């Protein structure tokens, strides 16, 4: 199985901040990496796929980068609606695996 | 527009078998590359992939749960069924049905259904 290590597990930030979340795979995943946002009581929502491609309708303040085993989600100019949990997931192979999640909280 | 919706019991007893149904629209599970899967999330915890069924009826399961899971599809009715045997309180979770795109990306999720395992 490919293990996904996501960090940090939580962070505190303010509106307008730039936030960075990282995800490391235990082996190369050829950019087959997705990022999801999840709000309480809701299903995860796809933000980015193929490591850096923005899903339709997702604000451009969300961006992704990385290659090989290391990937990053960046939220620039954090907005009130961005306080949520974020998950990375590799879809390079089954079993599909997720990172442990990052909760972005209000500072 | 792709939509998926989960249905099934909200409460099951330990040792019982759980049967969840995913009813979907907006795509055909006979289309090359398509797939439907299940992912669960215990309260306050991480997401865990369970199973996938592909357009060609190939099935993939989580290695740790493989002995307890069965996934099937009815293409004509646009539904997928997940069966999980020998339920335990640790299986208490929200179970999500998801769409797998041709690129292998999980791009659409159902709203989820909370299943509680308790006597």
mmCIF file of C-alpha atoms in Angstrom:
data_model
loop_
_atom_site.group_PDB
_atom_site.id
_atom_site.type_symbol
_atom_site.label_atom_id
_atom_site.label_comp_id
_atom_site.label_asym_id
_atom_site.label_seq_id
_atom_site.Cartn_x
_atom_site.Cartn_y
_atom_site.Cartn_z
ATOM 1 C CA UNK A 1 0.000 0.000 0.000
ATOM 2 C CA UNK A 2 1.103 3.583 -0.617
ATOM 3 C CA UNK A 3 1.150 5.529 2.641
ATOM 4 C CA UNK A 4 0.229 9.216 2.497
ATOM 5 C CA UNK A 5 1.709 11.407 5.219
ATOM 6 C CA UNK A 6 -0.011 14.766 5.495
ATOM 7 C CA UNK A 7 1.160 17.676 7.618
ATOM 8 C CA UNK A 8 0.364 19.535 9.689
ATOM 9 C CA UNK A 9 -2.626 17.788 11.258
ATOM 10 C CA UNK A 10 -4.008 21.170 12.214
ATOM 11 C CA UNK A 11 -3.123 24.819 11.877
ATOM 12 C CA UNK A 12 -4.476 28.142 13.016
ATOM 13 C CA UNK A 13 -4.685 30.988 10.553
ATOM 14 C CA UNK A 14 -6.359 34.304 9.945
ATOM 15 C CA UNK A 15 -8.344 35.622 7.022
ATOM 16 C CA UNK A 16 -5.935 36.845 4.398
ATOM 17 C CA UNK A 17 -3.155 34.453 5.393
ATOM 18 C CA UNK A 18 -1.296 32.140 3.055
ATOM 19 C CA UNK A 19 -1.593 28.507 4.136
ATOM 20 C CA UNK A 20 0.482 25.555 2.999
ATOM 21 C CA UNK A 21 -0.311 21.864 3.537
ATOM 22 C CA UNK A 22 2.032 19.105 2.487
ATOM 23 C CA UNK A 23 1.515 15.486 1.559
ATOM 24 C CA UNK A 24 4.249 12.893 1.127
ATOM 25 C CA UNK A 25 3.707 9.537 -0.544
ATOM 26 C CA UNK A 26 5.709 6.477 0.466
ATOM 27 C CA UNK A 27 6.558 5.929 -3.207
ATOM 28 C CA UNK A 28 6.227 7.870 -6.425
ATOM 29 C CA UNK A 29 2.672 8.467 -7.590
ATOM 30 C CA UNK A 30 3.261 10.277 -10.879
ATOM 31 C CA UNK A 31 1.201 13.316 -9.912
ATOM 32 C CA UNK A 32 -1.906 11.143 -9.356
ATOM 33 C CA UNK A 33 -2.750 13.255 -6.338
ATOM 34 C CA UNK A 34 -6.033 14.910 -5.423
ATOM 35 C CA UNK A 35 -6.890 17.448 -2.748
ATOM 36 C CA UNK A 36 -10.332 17.627 -1.127
ATOM 37 C CA UNK A 37 -11.980 20.108 1.190
ATOM 38 C CA UNK A 38 -14.483 18.900 3.765
ATOM 39 C CA UNK A 39 -16.775 20.973 5.939
ATOM 40 C CA UNK A 40 -18.544 19.553 9.012
ATOM 41 C CA UNK A 41 -21.368 17.183 8.135
ATOM 42 C CA UNK A 42 -20.606 17.357 4.420
ATOM 43 C CA UNK A 43 -18.973 15.096 1.872
ATOM 44 C CA UNK A 44 -15.470 15.970 0.690
ATOM 45 C CA UNK A 45 -15.312 18.313 -2.292
ATOM 46 C CA UNK A 46 -12.676 17.961 -4.994
ATOM 47 C CA UNK A 47 -10.387 20.992 -5.198
ATOM 48 C CA UNK A 48 -7.408 19.890 -7.277
ATOM 49 C CA UNK A 49 -6.418 16.820 -9.248
ATOM 50 C CA UNK A 50 -3.305 15.654 -11.068
ATOM 51 C CA UNK A 51 -1.444 17.509 -8.311
ATOM 52 C CA UNK A 52 -1.973 20.983 -9.764
ATOM 53 C CA UNK A 53 -5.125 21.088 -11.900
ATOM 54 C CA UNK A 54 -7.919 23.171 -10.454
ATOM 55 C CA UNK A 55 -11.346 21.579 -10.497
ATOM 56 C CA UNK A 56 -13.975 23.622 -12.310
ATOM 57 C CA UNK A 57 -15.570 26.216 -10.075
ATOM 58 C CA UNK A 58 -12.828 26.186 -7.443
ATOM 59 C CA UNK A 59 -11.375 29.628 -6.650
ATOM 60 C CA UNK A 60 -7.932 30.377 -8.003
ATOM 61 C CA UNK A 61 -6.585 31.090 -4.518
ATOM 62 C CA UNK A 62 -6.238 27.302 -4.252
ATOM 63 C CA UNK A 63 -3.169 25.887 -5.945
ATOM 64 C CA UNK A 64 -1.215 22.678 -5.932
ATOM 65 C CA UNK A 65 2.313 21.686 -6.770
ATOM 66 C CA UNK A 66 4.745 18.850 -6.440
ATOM 67 C CA UNK A 67 6.016 15.767 -8.147
ATOM 68 C CA UNK A 68 7.300 12.329 -7.347
ATOM 69 C CA UNK A 69 6.497 11.773 -3.705
ATOM 70 C CA UNK A 70 6.063 15.317 -2.360
ATOM 71 C CA UNK A 71 3.031 17.526 -2.931
ATOM 72 C CA UNK A 72 1.722 20.816 -1.602
ATOM 73 C CA UNK A 73 -1.637 22.543 -1.355
ATOM 74 C CA UNK A 74 -1.485 26.308 -0.985
ATOM 75 C CA UNK A 75 -4.355 28.594 -0.107
ATOM 76 C CA UNK A 76 -3.452 32.200 -0.721
ATOM 77 C CA UNK A 77 -5.508 34.977 0.830
ATOM 78 C CA UNK A 78 -7.480 32.648 3.127
ATOM 79 C CA UNK A 79 -11.196 33.402 3.131
ATOM 80 C CA UNK A 80 -13.767 32.720 5.894
ATOM 81 C CA UNK A 81 -15.283 29.868 3.891
ATOM 82 C CA UNK A 82 -11.891 28.128 3.686
ATOM 83 C CA UNK A 83 -11.852 27.104 7.342
ATOM 84 C CA UNK A 84 -12.363 23.369 6.930
ATOM 85 C CA UNK A 85 -10.573 20.035 6.812
ATOM 86 C CA UNK A 86 -8.344 19.172 3.861
ATOM 87 C CA UNK A 87 -7.385 15.712 2.625
ATOM 88 C CA UNK A 88 -4.859 14.517 0.093
ATOM 89 C CA UNK A 89 -5.442 11.238 -1.750
ATOM 90 C CA UNK A 90 -3.398 9.208 -4.204
ATOM 91 C CA UNK A 91 -5.202 7.541 -7.077
ATOM 92 C CA UNK A 92 -2.100 6.105 -8.718
ATOM 93 C CA UNK A 93 -3.054 2.612 -7.646
ATOM 94 C CA UNK A 94 -5.408 0.657 -5.439
ATOM 95 C CA UNK A 95 -5.795 0.536 -2.553
ATOM 96 C CA UNK A 96 -6.595 4.227 -2.807
ATOM 97 C CA UNK A 97 -5.147 5.963 0.218
ATOM 98 C CA UNK A 98 -5.693 9.255 1.992
ATOM 99 C CA UNK A 99 -3.552 11.467 4.139
ATOM 100 C CA UNK A 100 -4.456 11.918 7.776
ATOM 101 C CA UNK A 101 -6.098 15.285 7.135
ATOM 102 C CA UNK A 102 -5.408 18.888 8.047
ATOM 103 C CA UNK A 103 -7.870 21.008 9.970
ATOM 104 C CA UNK A 104 -7.571 24.721 9.203
ATOM 105 C CA UNK A 105 -8.914 26.656 12.163
ATOM 106 C CA UNK A 106 -9.453 30.288 12.996
ATOM 107 C CA UNK A 107 -6.566 31.876 14.849
ATOM 108 C CA UNK B 1 -24.581 16.182 -13.979
ATOM 109 C CA UNK B 2 -23.349 13.251 -11.909
ATOM 110 C CA UNK B 3 -25.150 12.486 -8.670
ATOM 111 C CA UNK B 4 -24.894 9.588 -6.261
ATOM 112 C CA UNK B 5 -26.994 8.723 -3.245
ATOM 113 C CA UNK B 6 -26.461 6.130 -0.558
ATOM 114 C CA UNK B 7 -29.239 4.205 1.150
ATOM 115 C CA UNK B 8 -29.369 1.545 3.792
ATOM 116 C CA UNK B 9 -29.863 0.988 7.504
ATOM 117 C CA UNK B 10 -28.731 3.613 9.972
ATOM 118 C CA UNK B 11 -28.328 1.107 12.790
ATOM 119 C CA UNK B 12 -27.019 -2.444 12.706
ATOM 120 C CA UNK B 13 -26.175 -4.827 15.506
ATOM 121 C CA UNK B 14 -22.728 -6.350 16.038
ATOM 122 C CA UNK B 15 -22.131 -9.466 13.905
ATOM 123 C CA UNK B 16 -24.881 -8.466 11.473
ATOM 124 C CA UNK B 17 -24.375 -7.890 7.757
ATOM 125 C CA UNK B 18 -24.617 -4.380 6.334
ATOM 126 C CA UNK B 19 -26.040 -3.841 2.859
ATOM 127 C CA UNK B 20 -25.681 -0.388 1.336
ATOM 128 C CA UNK B 21 -27.032 0.690 -2.023
ATOM 129 C CA UNK B 22 -25.686 3.491 -4.185
ATOM 130 C CA UNK B 23 -28.098 4.873 -6.752
ATOM 131 C CA UNK B 24 -26.499 7.132 -9.333
ATOM 132 C CA UNK B 25 -27.306 9.223 -12.368
ATOM 133 C CA UNK B 26 -25.457 11.255 -14.966
ATOM 134 C CA UNK B 27 -23.198 8.463 -16.187
ATOM 135 C CA UNK B 28 -23.316 4.845 -17.232
ATOM 136 C CA UNK B 29 -21.341 2.171 -15.460
ATOM 137 C CA UNK B 30 -20.999 0.432 -18.792
ATOM 138 C CA UNK B 31 -18.891 3.299 -20.152
ATOM 139 C CA UNK B 32 -15.226 2.466 -20.652
ATOM 140 C CA UNK B 33 -13.199 3.550 -17.624
ATOM 141 C CA UNK B 34 -16.098 4.304 -15.316
ATOM 142 C CA UNK B 35 -16.233 3.044 -11.784
ATOM 143 C CA UNK B 36 -18.155 3.375 -8.543
ATOM 144 C CA UNK B 37 -16.641 2.948 -5.129
ATOM 145 C CA UNK B 38 -17.178 3.241 -1.407
ATOM 146 C CA UNK B 39 -15.247 5.283 1.130
ATOM 147 C CA UNK B 40 -16.016 5.565 4.828
ATOM 148 C CA UNK B 41 -15.188 7.978 7.620
ATOM 149 C CA UNK B 42 -15.585 7.184 11.323
ATOM 150 C CA UNK B 43 -16.752 10.200 13.339
ATOM 151 C CA UNK B 44 -13.889 12.667 13.682
ATOM 152 C CA UNK B 45 -11.455 10.429 11.848
ATOM 153 C CA UNK B 46 -9.799 10.006 8.480
ATOM 154 C CA UNK B 47 -11.218 8.794 5.202
ATOM 155 C CA UNK B 48 -10.783 5.120 4.349
ATOM 156 C CA UNK B 49 -11.272 3.594 0.916
ATOM 157 C CA UNK B 50 -13.229 0.333 0.913
ATOM 158 C CA UNK B 51 -13.967 -0.941 -2.583
ATOM 159 C CA UNK B 52 -14.309 -0.138 -6.278
ATOM 160 C CA UNK B 53 -16.164 -1.781 -9.131
ATOM 161 C CA UNK B 54 -15.256 -0.960 -12.721
ATOM 162 C CA UNK B 55 -17.265 -0.839 -15.921
ATOM 163 C CA UNK B 56 -15.891 -4.238 -16.920
ATOM 164 C CA UNK B 57 -16.964 -5.788 -13.586
ATOM 165 C CA UNK B 58 -13.435 -5.931 -12.183
ATOM 166 C CA UNK B 59 -13.522 -5.361 -8.448
ATOM 167 C CA UNK B 60 -10.915 -4.051 -6.048
ATOM 168 C CA UNK B 61 -11.073 -4.174 -2.246
ATOM 169 C CA UNK B 62 -9.234 -2.745 0.709
ATOM 170 C CA UNK B 63 -6.760 -5.462 1.706
ATOM 171 C CA UNK B 64 -7.593 -5.101 5.400
ATOM 172 C CA UNK B 65 -11.338 -5.572 4.791
ATOM 173 C CA UNK B 66 -11.339 -7.777 1.720
ATOM 174 C CA UNK B 67 -12.657 -10.858 3.516
ATOM 175 C CA UNK B 68 -15.733 -8.943 4.689
ATOM 176 C CA UNK B 69 -16.642 -6.970 1.568
ATOM 177 C CA UNK B 70 -18.564 -7.689 -1.593
ATOM 178 C CA UNK B 71 -19.350 -5.090 -4.232
ATOM 179 C CA UNK B 72 -21.745 -5.662 -7.111
ATOM 180 C CA UNK B 73 -23.397 -3.579 -9.795
ATOM 181 C CA UNK B 74 -26.641 -3.514 -11.731
ATOM 182 C CA UNK B 75 -25.862 -1.464 -14.789
ATOM 183 C CA UNK B 76 -29.427 -1.469 -16.063
ATOM 184 C CA UNK B 77 -30.694 0.021 -12.796
ATOM 185 C CA UNK B 78 -27.762 2.374 -12.234
ATOM 186 C CA UNK B 79 -26.957 1.021 -8.828
ATOM 187 C CA UNK B 80 -24.079 -0.471 -6.901
ATOM 188 C CA UNK B 81 -24.384 -2.539 -3.738
ATOM 189 C CA UNK B 82 -21.808 -2.935 -0.976
ATOM 190 C CA UNK B 83 -22.118 -5.781 1.486
ATOM 191 C CA UNK B 84 -20.041 -5.831 4.662
ATOM 192 C CA UNK B 85 -20.276 -8.833 6.934
ATOM 193 C CA UNK B 86 -19.683 -9.280 10.641
ATOM 194 C CA UNK B 87 -20.186 -5.658 11.593
ATOM 195 C CA UNK B 88 -18.462 -4.329 14.703
ATOM 196 C CA UNK B 89 -18.809 -1.047 16.635
ATOM 197 C CA UNK B 90 -15.515 0.114 15.084
ATOM 198 C CA UNK B 91 -17.310 0.057 11.716
ATOM 199 C CA UNK B 92 -19.495 2.941 12.850
ATOM 200 C CA UNK B 93 -18.919 5.573 10.179
ATOM 201 C CA UNK B 94 -20.358 7.687 7.431
ATOM 202 C CA UNK B 95 -20.260 5.632 4.251
ATOM 203 C CA UNK B 96 -19.843 7.504 0.974
ATOM 204 C CA UNK B 97 -20.530 6.301 -2.548
ATOM 205 C CA UNK B 98 -18.161 7.842 -5.092
ATOM 206 C CA UNK B 99 -17.684 8.112 -8.851
ATOM 207 C CA UNK B 100 -14.397 7.081 -10.378
ATOM 208 C CA UNK B 101 -13.573 8.915 -13.580
ATOM 209 C CA UNK B 102 -11.768 7.398 -16.543
ATOM 210 C CA UNK B 103 -8.592 9.027 -15.227
ATOM 211 C CA UNK B 104 -8.989 7.058 -11.949
ATOM 212 C CA UNK B 105 -9.804 10.281 -10.104
ATOM 213 C CA UNK B 106 -12.580 10.219 -7.504
ATOM 214 C CA UNK B 107 -14.478 13.295 -8.618
ATOM 215 C CA UNK B 108 -18.006 13.014 -7.269
ATOM 216 C CA UNK B 109 -19.260 11.970 -3.861
ATOM 217 C CA UNK B 110 -22.657 11.100 -2.502
ATOM 218 C CA UNK B 111 -23.936 12.909 0.570
ATOM 219 C CA UNK B 112 -22.991 9.972 2.784
ATOM 220 C CA UNK B 113 -24.987 7.825 5.158
ATOM 221 C CA UNK B 114 -24.147 7.370 8.825
ATOM 222 C CA UNK B 115 -24.192 3.760 9.940
ATOM 223 C CA UNK B 116 -24.032 3.057 13.662
ATOM 224 C CA UNK B 117 -23.098 -0.389 14.945
ATOM 225 C CA UNK B 118 -24.541 -0.968 18.393
ATOM 226 C CA UNK B 119 -26.484 -3.564 20.274
#
